[in-house]
Coordinates of C-alpha atoms in Angstrom, one line a residue:
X1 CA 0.0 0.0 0.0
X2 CA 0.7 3.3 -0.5
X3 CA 2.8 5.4 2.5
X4 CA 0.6 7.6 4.6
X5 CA 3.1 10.3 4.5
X6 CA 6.1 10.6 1.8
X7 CA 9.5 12.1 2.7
X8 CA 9.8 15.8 2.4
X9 CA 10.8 17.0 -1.1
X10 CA 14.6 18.2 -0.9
X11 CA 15.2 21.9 -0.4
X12 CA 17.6 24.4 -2.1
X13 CA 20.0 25.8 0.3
X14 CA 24.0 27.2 0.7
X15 CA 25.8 23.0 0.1
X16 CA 23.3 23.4 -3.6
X17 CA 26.9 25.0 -5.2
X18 CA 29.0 22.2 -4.0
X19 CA 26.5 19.3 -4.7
X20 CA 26.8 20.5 -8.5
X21 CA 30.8 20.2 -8.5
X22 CA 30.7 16.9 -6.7
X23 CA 28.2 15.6 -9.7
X24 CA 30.0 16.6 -12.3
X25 CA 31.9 12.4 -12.2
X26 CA 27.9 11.5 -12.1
X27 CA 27.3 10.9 -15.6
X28 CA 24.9 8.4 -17.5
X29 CA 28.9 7.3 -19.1
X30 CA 29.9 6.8 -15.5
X31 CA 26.9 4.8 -14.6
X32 CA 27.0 2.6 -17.7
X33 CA 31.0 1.7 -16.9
X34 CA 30.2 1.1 -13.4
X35 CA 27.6 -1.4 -14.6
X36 CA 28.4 -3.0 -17.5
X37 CA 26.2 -3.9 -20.4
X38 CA 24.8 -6.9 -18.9
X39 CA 23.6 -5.3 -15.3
X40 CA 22.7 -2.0 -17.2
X41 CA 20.2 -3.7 -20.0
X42 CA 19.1 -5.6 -16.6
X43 CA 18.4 -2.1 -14.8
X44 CA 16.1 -1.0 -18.2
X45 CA 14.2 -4.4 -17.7
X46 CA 13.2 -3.0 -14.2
X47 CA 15.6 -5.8 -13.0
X48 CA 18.0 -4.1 -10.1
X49 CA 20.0 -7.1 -8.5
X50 CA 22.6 -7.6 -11.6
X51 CA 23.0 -3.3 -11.3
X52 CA 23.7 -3.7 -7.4
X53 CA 26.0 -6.2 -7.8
X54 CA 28.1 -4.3 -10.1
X55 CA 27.3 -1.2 -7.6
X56 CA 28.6 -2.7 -4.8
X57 CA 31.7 -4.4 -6.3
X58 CA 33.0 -1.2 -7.7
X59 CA 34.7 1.8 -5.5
X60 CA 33.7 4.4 -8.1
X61 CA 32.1 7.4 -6.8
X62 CA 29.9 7.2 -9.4
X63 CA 28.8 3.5 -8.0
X64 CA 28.2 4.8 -4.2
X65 CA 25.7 7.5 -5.7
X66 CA 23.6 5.0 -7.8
X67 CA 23.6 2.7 -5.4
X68 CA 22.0 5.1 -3.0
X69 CA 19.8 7.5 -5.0
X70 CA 18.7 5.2 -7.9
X71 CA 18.8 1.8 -6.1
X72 CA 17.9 2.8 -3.1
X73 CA 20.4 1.0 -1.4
X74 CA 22.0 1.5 2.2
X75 CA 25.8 3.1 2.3
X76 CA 27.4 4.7 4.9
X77 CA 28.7 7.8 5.6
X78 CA 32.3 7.3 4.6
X79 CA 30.9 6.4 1.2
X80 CA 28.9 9.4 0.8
X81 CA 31.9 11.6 1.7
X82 CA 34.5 9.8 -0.7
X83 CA 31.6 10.3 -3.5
X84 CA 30.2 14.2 -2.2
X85 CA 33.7 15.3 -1.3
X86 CA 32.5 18.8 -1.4
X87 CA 29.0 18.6 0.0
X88 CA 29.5 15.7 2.3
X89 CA 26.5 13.4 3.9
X90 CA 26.1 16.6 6.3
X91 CA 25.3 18.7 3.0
X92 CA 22.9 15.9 1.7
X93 CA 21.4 16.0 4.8
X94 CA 20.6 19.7 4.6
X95 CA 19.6 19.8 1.2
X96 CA 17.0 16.8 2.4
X97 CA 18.5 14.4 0.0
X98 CA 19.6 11.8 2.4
X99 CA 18.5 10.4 6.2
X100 CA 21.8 9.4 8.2
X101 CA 21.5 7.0 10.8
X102 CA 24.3 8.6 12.9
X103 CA 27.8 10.3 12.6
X104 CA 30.3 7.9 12.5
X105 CA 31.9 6.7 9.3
X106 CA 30.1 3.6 8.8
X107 CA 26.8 4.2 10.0
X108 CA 23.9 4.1 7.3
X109 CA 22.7 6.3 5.0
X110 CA 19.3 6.4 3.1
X111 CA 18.3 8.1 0.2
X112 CA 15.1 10.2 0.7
X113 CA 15.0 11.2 -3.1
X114 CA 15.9 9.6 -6.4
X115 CA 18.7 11.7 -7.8
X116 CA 20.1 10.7 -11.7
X117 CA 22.1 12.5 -14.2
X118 CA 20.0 13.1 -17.5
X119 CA 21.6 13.5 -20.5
X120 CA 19.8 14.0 -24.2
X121 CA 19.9 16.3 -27.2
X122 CA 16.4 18.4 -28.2
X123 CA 16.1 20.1 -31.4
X124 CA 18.5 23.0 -29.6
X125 CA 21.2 20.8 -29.0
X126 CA 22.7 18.7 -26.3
X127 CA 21.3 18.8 -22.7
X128 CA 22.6 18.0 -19.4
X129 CA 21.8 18.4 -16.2
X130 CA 20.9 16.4 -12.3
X131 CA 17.4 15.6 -11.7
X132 CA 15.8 14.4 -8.4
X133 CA 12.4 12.8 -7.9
X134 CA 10.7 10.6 -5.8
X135 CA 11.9 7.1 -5.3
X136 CA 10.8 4.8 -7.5
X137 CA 9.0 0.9 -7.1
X138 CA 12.5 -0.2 -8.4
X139 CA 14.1 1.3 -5.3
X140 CA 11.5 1.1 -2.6
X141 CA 9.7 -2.3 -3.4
X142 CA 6.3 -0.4 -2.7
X143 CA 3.8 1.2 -4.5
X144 CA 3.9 4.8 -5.8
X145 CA 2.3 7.3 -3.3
X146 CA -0.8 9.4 -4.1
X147 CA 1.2 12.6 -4.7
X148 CA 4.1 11.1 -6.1
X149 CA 6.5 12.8 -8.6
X150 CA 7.6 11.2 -11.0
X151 CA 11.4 11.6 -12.6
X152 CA 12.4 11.1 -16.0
X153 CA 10.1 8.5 -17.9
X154 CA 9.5 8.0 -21.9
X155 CA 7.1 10.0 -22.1
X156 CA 9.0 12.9 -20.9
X157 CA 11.7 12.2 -23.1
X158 CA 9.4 11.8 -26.1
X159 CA 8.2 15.3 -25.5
X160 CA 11.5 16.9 -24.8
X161 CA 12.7 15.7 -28.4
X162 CA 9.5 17.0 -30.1
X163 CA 9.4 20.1 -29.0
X164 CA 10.1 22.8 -31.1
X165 CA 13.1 24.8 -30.1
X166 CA 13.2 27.9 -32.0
X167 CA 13.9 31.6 -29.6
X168 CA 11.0 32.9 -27.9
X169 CA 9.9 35.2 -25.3
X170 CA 7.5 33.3 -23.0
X171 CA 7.2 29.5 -22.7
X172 CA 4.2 27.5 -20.6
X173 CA 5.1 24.3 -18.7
X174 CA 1.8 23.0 -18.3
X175 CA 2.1 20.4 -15.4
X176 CA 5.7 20.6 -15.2
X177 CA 5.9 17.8 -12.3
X178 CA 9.7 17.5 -11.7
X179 CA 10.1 20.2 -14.3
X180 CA 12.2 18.5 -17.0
X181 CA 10.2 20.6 -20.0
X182 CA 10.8 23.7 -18.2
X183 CA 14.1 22.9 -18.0
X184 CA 14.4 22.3 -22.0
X185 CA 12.4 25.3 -22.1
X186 CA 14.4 27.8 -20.4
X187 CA 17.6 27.5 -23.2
X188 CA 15.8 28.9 -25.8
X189 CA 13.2 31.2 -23.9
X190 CA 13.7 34.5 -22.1
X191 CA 10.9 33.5 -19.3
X192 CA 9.3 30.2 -18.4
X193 CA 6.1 30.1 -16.5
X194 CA 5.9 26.0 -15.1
X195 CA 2.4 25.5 -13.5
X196 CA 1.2 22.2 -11.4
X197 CA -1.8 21.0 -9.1
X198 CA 0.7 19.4 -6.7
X199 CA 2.7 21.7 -4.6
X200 CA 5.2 19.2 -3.9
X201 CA 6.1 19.1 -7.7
X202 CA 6.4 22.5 -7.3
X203 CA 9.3 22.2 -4.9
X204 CA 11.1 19.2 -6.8
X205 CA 11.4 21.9 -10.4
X206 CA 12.1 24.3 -7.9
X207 CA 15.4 22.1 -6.7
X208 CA 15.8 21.3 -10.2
X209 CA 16.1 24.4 -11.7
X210 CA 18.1 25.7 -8.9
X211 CA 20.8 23.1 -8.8
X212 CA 20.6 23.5 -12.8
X213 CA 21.1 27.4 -12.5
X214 CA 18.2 28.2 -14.1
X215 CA 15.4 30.6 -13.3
X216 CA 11.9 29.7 -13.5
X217 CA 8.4 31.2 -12.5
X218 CA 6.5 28.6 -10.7
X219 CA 2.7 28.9 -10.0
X220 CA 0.3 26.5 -8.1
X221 CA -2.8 25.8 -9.9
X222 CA -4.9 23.6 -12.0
X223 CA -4.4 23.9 -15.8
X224 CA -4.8 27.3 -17.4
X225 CA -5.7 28.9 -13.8
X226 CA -3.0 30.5 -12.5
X227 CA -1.9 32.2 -16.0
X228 CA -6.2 32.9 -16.7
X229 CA -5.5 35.9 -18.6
X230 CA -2.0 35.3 -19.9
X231 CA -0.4 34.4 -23.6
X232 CA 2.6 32.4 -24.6
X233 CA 4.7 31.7 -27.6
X234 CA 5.2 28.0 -26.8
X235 CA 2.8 26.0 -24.6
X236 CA 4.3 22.4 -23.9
X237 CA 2.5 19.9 -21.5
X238 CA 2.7 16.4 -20.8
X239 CA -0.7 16.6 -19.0
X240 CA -1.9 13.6 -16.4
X241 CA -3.7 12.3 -19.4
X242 CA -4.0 8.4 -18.3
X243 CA -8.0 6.9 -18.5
X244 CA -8.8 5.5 -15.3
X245 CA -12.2 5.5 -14.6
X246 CA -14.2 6.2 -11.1
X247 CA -14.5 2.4 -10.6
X248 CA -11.2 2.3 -10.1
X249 CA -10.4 4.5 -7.9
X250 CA -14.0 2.9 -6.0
X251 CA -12.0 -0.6 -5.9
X252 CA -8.7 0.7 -4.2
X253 CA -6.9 2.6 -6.3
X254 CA -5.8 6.0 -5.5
X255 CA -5.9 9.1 -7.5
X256 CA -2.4 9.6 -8.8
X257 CA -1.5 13.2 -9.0
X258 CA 1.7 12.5 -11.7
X259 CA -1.0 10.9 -14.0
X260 CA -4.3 10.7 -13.2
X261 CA -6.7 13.7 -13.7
X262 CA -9.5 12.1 -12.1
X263 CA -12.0 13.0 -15.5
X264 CA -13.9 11.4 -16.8
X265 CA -12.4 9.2 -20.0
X266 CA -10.4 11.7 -22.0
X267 CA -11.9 15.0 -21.2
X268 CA -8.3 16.1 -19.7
X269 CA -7.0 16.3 -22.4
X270 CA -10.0 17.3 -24.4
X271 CA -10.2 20.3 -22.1
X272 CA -6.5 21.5 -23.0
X273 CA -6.9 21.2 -26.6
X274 CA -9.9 23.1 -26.6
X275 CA -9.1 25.6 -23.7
X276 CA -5.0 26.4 -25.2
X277 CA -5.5 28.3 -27.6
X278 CA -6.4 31.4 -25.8
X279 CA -3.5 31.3 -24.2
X280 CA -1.2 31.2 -27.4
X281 CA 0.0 34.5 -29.3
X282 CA -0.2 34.9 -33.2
X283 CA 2.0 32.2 -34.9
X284 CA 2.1 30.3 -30.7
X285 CA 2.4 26.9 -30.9
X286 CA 1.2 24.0 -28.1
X287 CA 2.6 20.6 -28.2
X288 CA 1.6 18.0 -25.9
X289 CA 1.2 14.2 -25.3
X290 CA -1.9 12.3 -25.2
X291 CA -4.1 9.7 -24.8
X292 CA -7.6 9.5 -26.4
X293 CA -10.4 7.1 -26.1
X294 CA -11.3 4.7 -29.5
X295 CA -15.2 3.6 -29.3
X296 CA -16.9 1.0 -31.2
X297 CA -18.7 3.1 -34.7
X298 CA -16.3 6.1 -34.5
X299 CA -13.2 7.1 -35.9
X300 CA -10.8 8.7 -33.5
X301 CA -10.1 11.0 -35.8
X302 CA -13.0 12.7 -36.2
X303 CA -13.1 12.2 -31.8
X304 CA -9.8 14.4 -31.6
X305 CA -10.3 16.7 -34.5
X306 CA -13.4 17.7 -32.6
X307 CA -12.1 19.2 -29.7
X308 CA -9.6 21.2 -31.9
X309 CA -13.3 22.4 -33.8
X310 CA -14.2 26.0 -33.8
X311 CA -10.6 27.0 -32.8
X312 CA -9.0 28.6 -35.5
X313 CA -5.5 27.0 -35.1
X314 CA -3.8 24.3 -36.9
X315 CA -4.4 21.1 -35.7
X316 CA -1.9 18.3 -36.4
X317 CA -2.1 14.8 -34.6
X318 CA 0.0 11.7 -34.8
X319 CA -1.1 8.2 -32.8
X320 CA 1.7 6.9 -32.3
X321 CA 0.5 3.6 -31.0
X322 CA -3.0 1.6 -29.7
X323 CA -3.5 -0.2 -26.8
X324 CA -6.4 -2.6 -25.7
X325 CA -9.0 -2.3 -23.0
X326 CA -6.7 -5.4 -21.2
X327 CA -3.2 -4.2 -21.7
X328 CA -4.0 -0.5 -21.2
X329 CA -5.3 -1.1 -17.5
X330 CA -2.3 -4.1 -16.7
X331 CA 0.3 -1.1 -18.2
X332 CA -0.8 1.8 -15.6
X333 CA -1.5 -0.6 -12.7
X334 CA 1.9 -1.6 -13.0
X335 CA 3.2 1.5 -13.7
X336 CA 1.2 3.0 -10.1
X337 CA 3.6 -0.2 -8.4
X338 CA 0.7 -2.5 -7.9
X339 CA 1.6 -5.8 -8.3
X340 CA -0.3 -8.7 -10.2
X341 CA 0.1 -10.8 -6.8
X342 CA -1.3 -8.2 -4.5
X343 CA -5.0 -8.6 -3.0
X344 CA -6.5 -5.6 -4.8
X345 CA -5.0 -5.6 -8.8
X346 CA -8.2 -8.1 -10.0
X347 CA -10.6 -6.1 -8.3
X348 CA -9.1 -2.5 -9.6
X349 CA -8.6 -4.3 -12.8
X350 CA -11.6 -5.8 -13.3
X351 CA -13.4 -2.4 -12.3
X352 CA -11.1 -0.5 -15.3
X353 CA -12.1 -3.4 -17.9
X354 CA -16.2 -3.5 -16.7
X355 CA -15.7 0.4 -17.3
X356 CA -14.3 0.3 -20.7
X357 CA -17.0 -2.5 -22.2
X358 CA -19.7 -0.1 -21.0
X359 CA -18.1 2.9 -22.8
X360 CA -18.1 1.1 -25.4
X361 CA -14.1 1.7 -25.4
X362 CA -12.4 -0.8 -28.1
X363 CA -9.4 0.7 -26.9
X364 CA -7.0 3.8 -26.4
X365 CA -4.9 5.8 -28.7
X366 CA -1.0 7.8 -27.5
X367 CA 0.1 10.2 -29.7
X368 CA 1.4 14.0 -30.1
X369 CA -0.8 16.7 -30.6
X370 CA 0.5 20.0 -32.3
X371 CA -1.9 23.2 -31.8
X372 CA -0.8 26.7 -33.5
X373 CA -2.4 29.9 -33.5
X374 CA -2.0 31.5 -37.3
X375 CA -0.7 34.4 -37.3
X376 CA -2.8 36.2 -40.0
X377 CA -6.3 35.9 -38.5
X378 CA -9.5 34.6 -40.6
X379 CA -6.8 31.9 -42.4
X380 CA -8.6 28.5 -43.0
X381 CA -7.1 26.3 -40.0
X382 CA -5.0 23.4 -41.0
X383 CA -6.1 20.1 -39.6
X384 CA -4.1 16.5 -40.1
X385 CA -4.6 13.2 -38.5
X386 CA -2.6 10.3 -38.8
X387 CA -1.3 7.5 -37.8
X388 CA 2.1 6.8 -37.5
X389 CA 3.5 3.7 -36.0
X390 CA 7.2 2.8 -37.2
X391 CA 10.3 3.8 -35.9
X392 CA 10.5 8.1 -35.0
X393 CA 14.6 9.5 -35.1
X394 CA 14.6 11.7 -32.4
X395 CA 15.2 14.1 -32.1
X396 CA 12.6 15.3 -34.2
X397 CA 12.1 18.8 -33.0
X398 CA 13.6 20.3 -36.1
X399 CA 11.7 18.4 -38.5
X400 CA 8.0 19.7 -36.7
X401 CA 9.5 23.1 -36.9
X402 CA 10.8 22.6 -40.9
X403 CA 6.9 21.2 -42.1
X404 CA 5.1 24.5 -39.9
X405 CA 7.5 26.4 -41.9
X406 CA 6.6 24.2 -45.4
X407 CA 2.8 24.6 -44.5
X408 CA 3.1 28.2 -44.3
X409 CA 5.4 28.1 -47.5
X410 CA 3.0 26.4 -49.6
X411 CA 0.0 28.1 -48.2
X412 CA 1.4 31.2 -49.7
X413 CA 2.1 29.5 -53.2
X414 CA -1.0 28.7 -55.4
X415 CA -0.6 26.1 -58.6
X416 CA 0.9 28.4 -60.7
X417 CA 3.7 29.6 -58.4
X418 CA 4.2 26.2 -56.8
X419 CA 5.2 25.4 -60.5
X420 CA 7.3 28.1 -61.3
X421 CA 9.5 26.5 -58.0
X422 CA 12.4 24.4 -58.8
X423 CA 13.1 21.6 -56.0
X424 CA 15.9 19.1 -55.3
X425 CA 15.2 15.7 -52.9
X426 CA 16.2 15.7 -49.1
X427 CA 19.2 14.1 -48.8
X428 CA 18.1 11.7 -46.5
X429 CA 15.7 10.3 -49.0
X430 CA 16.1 6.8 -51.3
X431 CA 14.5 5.2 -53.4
X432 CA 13.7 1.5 -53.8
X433 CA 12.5 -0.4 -56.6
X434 CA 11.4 -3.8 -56.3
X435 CA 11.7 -6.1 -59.7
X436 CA 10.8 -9.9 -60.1
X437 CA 14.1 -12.0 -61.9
X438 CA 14.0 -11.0 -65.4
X439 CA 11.6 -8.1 -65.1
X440 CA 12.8 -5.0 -67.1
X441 CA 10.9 -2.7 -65.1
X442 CA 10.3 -2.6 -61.1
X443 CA 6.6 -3.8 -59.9
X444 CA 7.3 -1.6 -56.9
X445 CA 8.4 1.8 -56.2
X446 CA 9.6 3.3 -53.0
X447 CA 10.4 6.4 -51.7
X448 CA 12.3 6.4 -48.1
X449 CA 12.5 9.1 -45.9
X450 CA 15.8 7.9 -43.9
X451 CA 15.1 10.8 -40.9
X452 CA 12.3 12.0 -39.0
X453 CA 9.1 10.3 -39.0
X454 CA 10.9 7.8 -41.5
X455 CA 7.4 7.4 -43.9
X456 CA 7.7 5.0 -47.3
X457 CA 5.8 6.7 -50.2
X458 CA 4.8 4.6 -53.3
X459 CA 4.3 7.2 -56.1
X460 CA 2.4 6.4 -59.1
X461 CA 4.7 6.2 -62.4
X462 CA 4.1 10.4 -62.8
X463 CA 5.1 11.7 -59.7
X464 CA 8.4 9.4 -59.5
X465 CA 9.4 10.6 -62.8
X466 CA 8.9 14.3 -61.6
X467 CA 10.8 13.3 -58.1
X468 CA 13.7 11.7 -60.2
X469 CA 14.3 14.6 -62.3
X470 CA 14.1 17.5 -59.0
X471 CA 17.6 18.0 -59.1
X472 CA 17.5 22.1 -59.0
X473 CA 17.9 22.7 -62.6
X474 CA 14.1 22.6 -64.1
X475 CA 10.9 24.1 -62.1
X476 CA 8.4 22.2 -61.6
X477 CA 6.4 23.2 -64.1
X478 CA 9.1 22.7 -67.3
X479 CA 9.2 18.9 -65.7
X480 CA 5.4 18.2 -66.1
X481 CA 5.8 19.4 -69.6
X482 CA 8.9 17.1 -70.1
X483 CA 6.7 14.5 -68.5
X484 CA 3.3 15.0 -70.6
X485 CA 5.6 14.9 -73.7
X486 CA 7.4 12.0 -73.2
X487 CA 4.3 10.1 -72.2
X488 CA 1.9 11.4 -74.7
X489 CA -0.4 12.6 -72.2
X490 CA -2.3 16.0 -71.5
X491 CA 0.1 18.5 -69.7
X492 CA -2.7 19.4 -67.5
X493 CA -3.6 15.6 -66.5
X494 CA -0.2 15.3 -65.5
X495 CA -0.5 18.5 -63.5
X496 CA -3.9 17.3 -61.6
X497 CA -1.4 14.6 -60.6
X498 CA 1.9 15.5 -59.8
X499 CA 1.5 18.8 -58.0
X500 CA -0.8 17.7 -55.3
X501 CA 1.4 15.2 -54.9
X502 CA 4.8 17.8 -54.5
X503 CA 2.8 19.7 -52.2
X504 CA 3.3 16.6 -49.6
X505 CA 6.1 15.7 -50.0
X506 CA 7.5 19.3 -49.7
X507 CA 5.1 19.3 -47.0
X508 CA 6.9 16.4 -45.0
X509 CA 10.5 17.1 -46.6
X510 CA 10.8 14.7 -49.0
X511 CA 11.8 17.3 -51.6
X512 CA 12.7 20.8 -50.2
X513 CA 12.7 24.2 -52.4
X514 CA 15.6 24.4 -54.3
X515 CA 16.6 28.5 -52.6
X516 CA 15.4 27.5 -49.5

């Protein structure tokens, strides 16, 4: 069961200077050499005891500071000096990182927080910093508690890379929780406003930020409420968007704060798409993470396009994957630390799965929303849905920013101007044709997009002709007339063809303006 009462969150305070010199040697490289590839592919399983075997056989520094703040094993307080040279256990101890059992050299010390190095590269560049959360299951062997805040996960990562990085003046981190967006945020933003429900999350981005050197403005609150009348050039938000329905909570589960909204089906998430974009400026964009409900009769589509309706802003959407009824309620039960063996997980999830069959929920959809408010008002929104399941090379921040730039492009280019363009491929495109033995010509034709959302195209015989031939030289135009000539066919047929076709893949840089 839960704890009744969660150790304090960890406090800035004068030792914050010297704990960042002593972490400097705590790097994700130092971890991984501590542990080798075996224990560390053990540790991403969820499987610690290969990691604290390596821990405890090494005398790294590095090894006494994962064994205590991402194990959550016992050290003593000679370890914790060798390791915190600077700060010592005494500084820990102050900054409410650690509990010490006493002040000789080999009495015990506890970790109170889970503290990692995170390392990863945005659309801005490389990023690095120390982030501490709660302890996890991993490290306690208990469930989460209610108002538990959670550290780095996929999800937060998936986000981070996403995001959009271009220089702005204001940034929202809407539910910042341990306040790794803000964090990404404040490189490329002149002032970041980081809201949250939960107060203690509040104090953990606070720590963050601090120990990061970075300045944030952090507001208690509920959604949108504590900036009501306030506008933003970015809006990010990886909102508590999990499904978990009242009958749930009824049977024994409690009401996470890190994930659950307590709403009913998706109308968290719902309410942000619909209530964001009065809190964006001309040309603002939101991006956020979600997960959306798929009924029987309905295509989630036209589910998520609606709450976008009546907005005005461009509306893109990619599901990334699909879940069923069964393995959506086993994921976040096991995700909250309730174990398959413990008294209450058939009861909570029966409860979830009686919910969903009476919803008529065939199952749920997790993908990244995109919201931007145009900048020249009374423009015709533009909405896309789709589905996108392979492999994404993050980061992909860039890429989101390059097709918002190729949607305003072509927006500004009608038929005639779009063929007076010339165009050369993206280099990280190929092509693949696929021939039976013997066959003169290919049956199949491929087009590869080796970066980004990595899509296949299979163009019809016209538009791989007018692809081939983009090298720069010819516009667009002078190639459908090459085209209808060699094939004998009406220039304008050719036209009706290959031109809405350019306009995608320009669209999702396949083939990129030749001055650009």
């Amino acid at each position: 069961m839960p704890r009744a009462t969660a150790p304090a969150p960890p406090r800035p305070g004068p030792p914050l200077a010297q704990l960042r010199e002593d972490l400097q040697g705590f790097t994700r490289e130092a971890v991984a050499d501590v542990l080798g590839d075996v224990a560390l592919g053990a540790l991403g399983r969820e499987q610690p005891m290969p990691a604290l075997r390596a821990a405890r056989a090494s005398t790294e520094p590095a090894a006494a500071l994962l064994r205590l703040f991402m194990l959550g094993d016992l050290v003593t307080r000679a370890e914790v000096d060798r390791a915190l040279p600077a700060t010592g256990t005494d500084g820990a101890a102050e900054l409410g990182l650690v509990a010490v059992a006493g002040a000789a050299g080999s009495d015990e010390v506890e970790a109170r927080v889970d503290l990692r190095p995170y390392e990863s590269a945005d659309a801005g560049g490389a990023a690095r910093w120390w982030l501490a959360s709660d302890l996890g299951e991993l490290a306690t062997g208990r469930e989460l508690d209610r108002d538990h805040v959670l550290g780095i996960g996929g999800a937060s990562l998936t986000l981070a890379q996403l995001t959009v990085r271009t220089d702005v003046a204001r940034v929202l981190d809407l539910g910042t929780g341990c306040g790794i967006q803000a964090l990404h945020a404040a490189r490329h933003s002149r002032e970041v406003v980081a809201t949250d429900v939960s107060r203690r999350a509040l104090d953990f981005a606070d720590f963050n930020a601090r120990l990061a050197g970075v300045e944030l403005d952090l507001r208690e609150g509920s959604l949108f409420e504590p900036v009501a009348d306030e506008r933003f050039d970015l809006v990010v938000s990886n909102p508590p968007f999990v499904i978990t329905p009242a009958a749930a909570y009824a049977a024994g589960l409690p009401v996470m704060s890190y994930r659950d909204a307590a709403r009913e089906g998706d109308g968290l998430v719902a309410d942000v798409v619909a209530s964001v974009g009065a809190h964006l400026r001309p040309g603002g964009t939101a991006q956020l993470l979600g997960n959306w409900e798929h009924h029987d009769g309905e295509d989630w589509r036209d589910r998520v396009a609606g709450w976008a309706a009546g907005s005005g802003l461009d509306c893109w959407v990619v599901q990334r994957e699909v879940q069923d009824p069964a393995e959506y309620a086993h994921t976040w039960l096991r995700d909250g630390g309730v174990r398959p063996d413990s008294s209450r997980f058939d009861d909570v999830f029966t409860a979830w799965l009686e919910d969903f069959e009476a919803r008529g929920v065939s199952g749920v959809g997790f993908g990244y929303v995109l919201l931007r408010r145009p900048r020249e008002e009374g423009r015709s929104p533009w909405v896309r849905l789709e589905e996108i399941t392979g492999p994404v090379r993050q980061p992909i921040g860039e890429h989101v920013a390059q097709v918002l730039a190729a949607r305003d492009w072509l927006a500004a280019r009608d038929n005639d101007a779009l063929a007076a363009e010339r165009f050369v491929v993206a280099p990280d495109v190929t092509e693949e044709r696929h021939l039976r033995p013997g066959d003169p010509h290919p049956r199949v034709l491929l087009l590869r997009q080796g970066g980004a959302f990595g899509r296949t195209l299979e163009p019809g015989t016209l538009v791989a002709g007018a692809v081939g031939a983009c090298d720069g030289d010819l516009t667009l135009g002078q190639l459908v007339a090459g085209l209808a000539a060699v094939l004998d066919q009406p220039a304008a047929a050719v036209a009706d063809e290959v031109l809405p076709a350019v306009r995608d893949l320009v669209l999702d840089g396949l083939l990129r303006p030749a001055d650009a």
